[in-house]
Tab-separated table of C-alpha atoms in Angstrom:
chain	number	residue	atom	x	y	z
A	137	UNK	CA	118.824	59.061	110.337
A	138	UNK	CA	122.074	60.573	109.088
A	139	UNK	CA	123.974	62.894	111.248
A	140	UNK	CA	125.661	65.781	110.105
A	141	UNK	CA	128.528	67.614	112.153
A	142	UNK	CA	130.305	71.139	111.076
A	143	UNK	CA	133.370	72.432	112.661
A	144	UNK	CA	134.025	74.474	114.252
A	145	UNK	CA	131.057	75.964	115.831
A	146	UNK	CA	132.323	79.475	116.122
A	147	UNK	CA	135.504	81.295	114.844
A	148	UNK	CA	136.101	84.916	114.245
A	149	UNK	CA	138.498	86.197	111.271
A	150	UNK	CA	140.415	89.090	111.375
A	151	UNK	CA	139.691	90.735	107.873
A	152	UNK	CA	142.130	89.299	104.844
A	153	UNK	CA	142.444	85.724	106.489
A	154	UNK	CA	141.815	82.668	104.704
A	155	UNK	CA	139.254	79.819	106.905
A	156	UNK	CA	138.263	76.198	106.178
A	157	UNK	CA	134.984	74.946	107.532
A	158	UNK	CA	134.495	71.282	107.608
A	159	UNK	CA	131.232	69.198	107.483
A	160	UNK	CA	130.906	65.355	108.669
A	161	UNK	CA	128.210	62.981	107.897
A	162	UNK	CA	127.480	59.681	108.915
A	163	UNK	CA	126.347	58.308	105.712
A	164	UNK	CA	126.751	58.135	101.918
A	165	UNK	CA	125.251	61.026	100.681
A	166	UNK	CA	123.058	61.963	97.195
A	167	UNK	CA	124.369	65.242	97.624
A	168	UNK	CA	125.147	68.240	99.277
A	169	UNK	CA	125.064	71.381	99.438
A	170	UNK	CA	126.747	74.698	101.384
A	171	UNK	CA	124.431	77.708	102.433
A	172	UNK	CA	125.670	80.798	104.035
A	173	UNK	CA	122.648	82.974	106.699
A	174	UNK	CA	123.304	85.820	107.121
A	175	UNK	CA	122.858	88.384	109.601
A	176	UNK	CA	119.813	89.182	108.779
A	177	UNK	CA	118.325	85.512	108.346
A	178	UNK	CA	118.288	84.938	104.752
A	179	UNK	CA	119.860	81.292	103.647
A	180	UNK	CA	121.460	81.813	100.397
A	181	UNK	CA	122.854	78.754	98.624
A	182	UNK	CA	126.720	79.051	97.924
A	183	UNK	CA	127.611	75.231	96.127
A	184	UNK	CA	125.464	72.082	94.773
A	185	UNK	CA	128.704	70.153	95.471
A	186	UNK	CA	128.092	65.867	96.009
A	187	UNK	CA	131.385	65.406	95.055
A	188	UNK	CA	134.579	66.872	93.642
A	189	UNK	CA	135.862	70.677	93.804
A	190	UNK	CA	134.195	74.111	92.849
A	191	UNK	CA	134.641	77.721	92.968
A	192	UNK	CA	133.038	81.012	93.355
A	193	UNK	CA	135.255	83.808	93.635
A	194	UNK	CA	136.879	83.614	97.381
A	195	UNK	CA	134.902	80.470	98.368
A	196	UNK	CA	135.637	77.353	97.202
A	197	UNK	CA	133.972	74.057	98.210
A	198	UNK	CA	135.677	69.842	97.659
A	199	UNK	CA	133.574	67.346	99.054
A	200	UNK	CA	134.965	63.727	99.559
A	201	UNK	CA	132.258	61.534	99.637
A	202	UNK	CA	134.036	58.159	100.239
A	203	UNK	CA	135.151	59.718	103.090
A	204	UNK	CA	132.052	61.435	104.045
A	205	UNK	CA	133.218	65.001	104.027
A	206	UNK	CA	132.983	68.334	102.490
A	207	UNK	CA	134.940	71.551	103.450
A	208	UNK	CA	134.084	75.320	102.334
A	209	UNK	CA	136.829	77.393	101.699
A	210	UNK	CA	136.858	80.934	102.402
A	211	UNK	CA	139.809	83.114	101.872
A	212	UNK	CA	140.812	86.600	101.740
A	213	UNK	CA	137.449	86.565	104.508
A	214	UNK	CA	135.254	90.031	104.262
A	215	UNK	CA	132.913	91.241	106.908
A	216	UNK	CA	130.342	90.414	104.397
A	217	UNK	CA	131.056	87.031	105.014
A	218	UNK	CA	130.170	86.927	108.803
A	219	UNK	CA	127.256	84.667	109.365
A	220	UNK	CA	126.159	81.248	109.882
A	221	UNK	CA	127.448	78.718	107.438
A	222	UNK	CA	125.139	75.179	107.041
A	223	UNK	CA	126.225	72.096	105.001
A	224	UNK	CA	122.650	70.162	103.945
A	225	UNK	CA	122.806	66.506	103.261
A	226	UNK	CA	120.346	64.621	100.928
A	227	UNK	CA	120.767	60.690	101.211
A	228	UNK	CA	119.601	57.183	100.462
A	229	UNK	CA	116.980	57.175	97.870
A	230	UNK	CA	114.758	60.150	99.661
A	231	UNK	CA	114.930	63.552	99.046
A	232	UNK	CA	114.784	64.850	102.551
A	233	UNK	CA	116.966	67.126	102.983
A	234	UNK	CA	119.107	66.918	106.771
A	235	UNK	CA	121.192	70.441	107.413
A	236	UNK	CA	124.135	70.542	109.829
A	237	UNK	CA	124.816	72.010	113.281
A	238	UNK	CA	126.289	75.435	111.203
A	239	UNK	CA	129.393	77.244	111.298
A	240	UNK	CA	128.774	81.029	113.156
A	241	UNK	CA	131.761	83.107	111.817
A	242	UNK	CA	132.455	86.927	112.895
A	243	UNK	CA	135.035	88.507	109.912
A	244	UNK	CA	136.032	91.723	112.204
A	245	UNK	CA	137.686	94.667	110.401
B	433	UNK	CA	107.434	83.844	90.937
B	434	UNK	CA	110.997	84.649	90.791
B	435	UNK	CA	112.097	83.362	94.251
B	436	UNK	CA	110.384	81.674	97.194
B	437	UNK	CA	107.543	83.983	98.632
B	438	UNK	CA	106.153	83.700	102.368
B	439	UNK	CA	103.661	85.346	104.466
B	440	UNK	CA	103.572	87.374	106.627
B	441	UNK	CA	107.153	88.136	107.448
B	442	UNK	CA	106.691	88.550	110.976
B	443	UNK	CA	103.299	87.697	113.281
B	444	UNK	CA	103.083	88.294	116.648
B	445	UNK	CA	100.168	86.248	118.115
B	446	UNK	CA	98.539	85.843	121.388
B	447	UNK	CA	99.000	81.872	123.253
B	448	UNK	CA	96.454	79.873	122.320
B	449	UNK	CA	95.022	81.087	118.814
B	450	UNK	CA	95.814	79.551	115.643
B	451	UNK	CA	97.980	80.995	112.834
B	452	UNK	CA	98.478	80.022	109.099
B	453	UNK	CA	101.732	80.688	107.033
B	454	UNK	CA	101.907	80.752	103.821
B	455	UNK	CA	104.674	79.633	101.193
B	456	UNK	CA	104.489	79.923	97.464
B	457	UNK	CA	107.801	78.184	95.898
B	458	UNK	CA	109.929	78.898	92.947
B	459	UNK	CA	107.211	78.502	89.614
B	460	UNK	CA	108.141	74.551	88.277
B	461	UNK	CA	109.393	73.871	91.966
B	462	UNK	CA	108.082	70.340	92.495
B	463	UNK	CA	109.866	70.005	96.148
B	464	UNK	CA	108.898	72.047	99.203
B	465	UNK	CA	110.236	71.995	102.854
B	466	UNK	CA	109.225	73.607	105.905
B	467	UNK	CA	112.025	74.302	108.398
B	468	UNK	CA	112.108	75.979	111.921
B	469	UNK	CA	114.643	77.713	112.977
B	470	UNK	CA	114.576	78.994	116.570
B	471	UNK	CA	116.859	81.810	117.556
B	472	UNK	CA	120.398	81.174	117.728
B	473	UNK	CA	119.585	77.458	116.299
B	474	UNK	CA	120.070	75.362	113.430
B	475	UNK	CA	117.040	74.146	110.812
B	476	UNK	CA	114.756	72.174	112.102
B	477	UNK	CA	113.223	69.779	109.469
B	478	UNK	CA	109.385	70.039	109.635
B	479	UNK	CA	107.649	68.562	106.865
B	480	UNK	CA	108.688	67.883	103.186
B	481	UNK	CA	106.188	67.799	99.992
B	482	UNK	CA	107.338	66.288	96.659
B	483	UNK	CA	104.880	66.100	93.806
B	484	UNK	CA	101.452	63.969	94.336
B	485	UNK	CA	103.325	61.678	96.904
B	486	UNK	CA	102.240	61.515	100.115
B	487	UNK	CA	104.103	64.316	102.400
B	488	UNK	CA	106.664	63.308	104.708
B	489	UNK	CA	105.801	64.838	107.887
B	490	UNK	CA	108.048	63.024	109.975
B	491	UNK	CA	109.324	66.435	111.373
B	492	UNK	CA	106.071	67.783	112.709
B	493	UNK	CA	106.536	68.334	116.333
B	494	UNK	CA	102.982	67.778	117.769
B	495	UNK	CA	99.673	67.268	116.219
B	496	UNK	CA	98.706	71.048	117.051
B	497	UNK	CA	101.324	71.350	113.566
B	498	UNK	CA	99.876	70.405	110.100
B	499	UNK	CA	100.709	71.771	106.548
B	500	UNK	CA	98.702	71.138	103.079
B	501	UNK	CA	99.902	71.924	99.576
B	502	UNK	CA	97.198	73.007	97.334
B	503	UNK	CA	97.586	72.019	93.555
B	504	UNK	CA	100.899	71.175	94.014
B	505	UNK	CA	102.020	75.041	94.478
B	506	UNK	CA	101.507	77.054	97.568
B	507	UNK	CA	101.739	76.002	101.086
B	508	UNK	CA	100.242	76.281	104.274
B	509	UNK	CA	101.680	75.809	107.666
B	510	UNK	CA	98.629	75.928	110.438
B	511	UNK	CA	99.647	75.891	113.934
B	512	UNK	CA	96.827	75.003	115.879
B	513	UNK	CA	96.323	76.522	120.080
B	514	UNK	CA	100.442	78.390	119.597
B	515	UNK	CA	102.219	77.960	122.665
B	516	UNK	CA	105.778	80.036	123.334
B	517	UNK	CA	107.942	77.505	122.534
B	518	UNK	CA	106.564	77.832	118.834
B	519	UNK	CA	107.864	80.880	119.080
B	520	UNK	CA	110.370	81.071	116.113
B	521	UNK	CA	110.981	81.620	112.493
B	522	UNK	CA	109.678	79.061	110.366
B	523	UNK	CA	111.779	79.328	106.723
B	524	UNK	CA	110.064	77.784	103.737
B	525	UNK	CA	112.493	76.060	100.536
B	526	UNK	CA	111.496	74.631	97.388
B	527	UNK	CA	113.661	73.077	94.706
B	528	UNK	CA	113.274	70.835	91.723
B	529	UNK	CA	114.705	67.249	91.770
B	530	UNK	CA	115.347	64.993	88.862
B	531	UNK	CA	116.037	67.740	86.578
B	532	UNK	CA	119.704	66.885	87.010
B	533	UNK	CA	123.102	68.549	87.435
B	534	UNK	CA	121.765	70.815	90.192
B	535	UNK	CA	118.317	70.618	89.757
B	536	UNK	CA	117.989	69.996	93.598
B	537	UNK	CA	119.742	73.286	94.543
B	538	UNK	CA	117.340	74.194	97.250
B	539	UNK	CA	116.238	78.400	97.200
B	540	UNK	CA	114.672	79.196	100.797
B	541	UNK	CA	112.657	82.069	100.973
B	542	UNK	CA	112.810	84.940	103.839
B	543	UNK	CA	111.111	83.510	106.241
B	544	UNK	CA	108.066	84.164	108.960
B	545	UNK	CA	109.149	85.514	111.836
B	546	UNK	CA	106.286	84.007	114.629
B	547	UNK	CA	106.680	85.396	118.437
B	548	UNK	CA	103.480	83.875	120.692
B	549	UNK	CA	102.948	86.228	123.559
């Protein structure tokens, strides 16, 4: 099946810096989309994004799919924004949807 | 409903018994996942239900695992004989593909925290 790799695994933020979190996959995707847990265990989608550029705010998402990447954008980083961060795949003609290895960030004041 | 609804939040059970959870998606939702997420851990794909086809349970860890969808709505997870290593919260999604744009924005509901003493 396809693999899906985020990067880095852990990074802490002082409060007011900018980030970039990057997502690999092994395959062409249908789509894909960004989901932030946080501390408390609730998955909230953040971007539907299977190709091009969008934006929310201070997050921002551009996913390259002939090159089989997406990266989140998070700047101006909050302590709100501390949590895990999962990319989710969908590909070939099944709907199955394959999440990545996550992003834990710490924002510390 | 107006998000994904499961139940109960948390369970604490004794090794060996059974235990049902219970997911009722988005209202429309015609795609629902199963997921378990053990602590400190990423998702764990379980099963996947899309309207009358056949489930893909590919994810189901053992045969002690099953889940039915009733009507094409709500959701049940059964664990069968719970061991520790089930221990774990098990996160329920639905979504709605084919409606396009991002119809298959997935909505995940709070989860069901399980700890098997």
């Amino acid at each position: 099946g396809i693999q899906v790799e985020q990067s880095p695994p852990d990074l802490i933020l002082q409060e007011g810096a900018n980030s970039t979190l990057r997502c690999n996959f092994s395959d062409s995707v249908n789509n894909l989309q960004w989901f932030h847990q946080n501390p408390w265990g609730q998955l909230i989608n953040l971007f539907y994004i299977p190709s091009g550029t969008k934006q929310n705010g201070r997050l921002s998402a551009t996913t390259v799919a002939t090159e089989r990447y997406s990266l989140l954008y998070i700047s101006s980083s909050q302590t709100t924004d501390s949590g895990v961060y999962f990319c989710a795949v969908e590909s070939g003609g099944y709907q199955k949807v394959t999440f990545g290895t996550g992003t834990k960030l710490q924002v510390i004041p | 409903g107006a998000g994904v609804s499961q139940s109960p939040s948390n369970k604490v059970t004794e090794k060996g018994k059974d235990v049902e959870l219970r997911c009722d998606p988005i209202s429309g939702h015609t795609a629902l996942y199963w997921y378990r997420q053990s602590l400190g851990q990423g998702l764990e794909f379980l099963i996947y239900f899309q309207g009358n086809s056949a489930p893909d349970k590919s994810g189901l860890p053992s045969d002690r695992f099953s889940a039915e969808r009733t009507g094409g709505s709500v959701s049940t997870l059964t664990i069968q004989r719970t061991q520790q290593e089930d221990s774990a919260v098990y996160l329920c999604a639905s979504s709605s593909p084919g409606t396009g744009g991002s119809g298959n924005t997935i909505y995940f509901g709070e989860g069901s925290w399980l700890t098997v003493v």
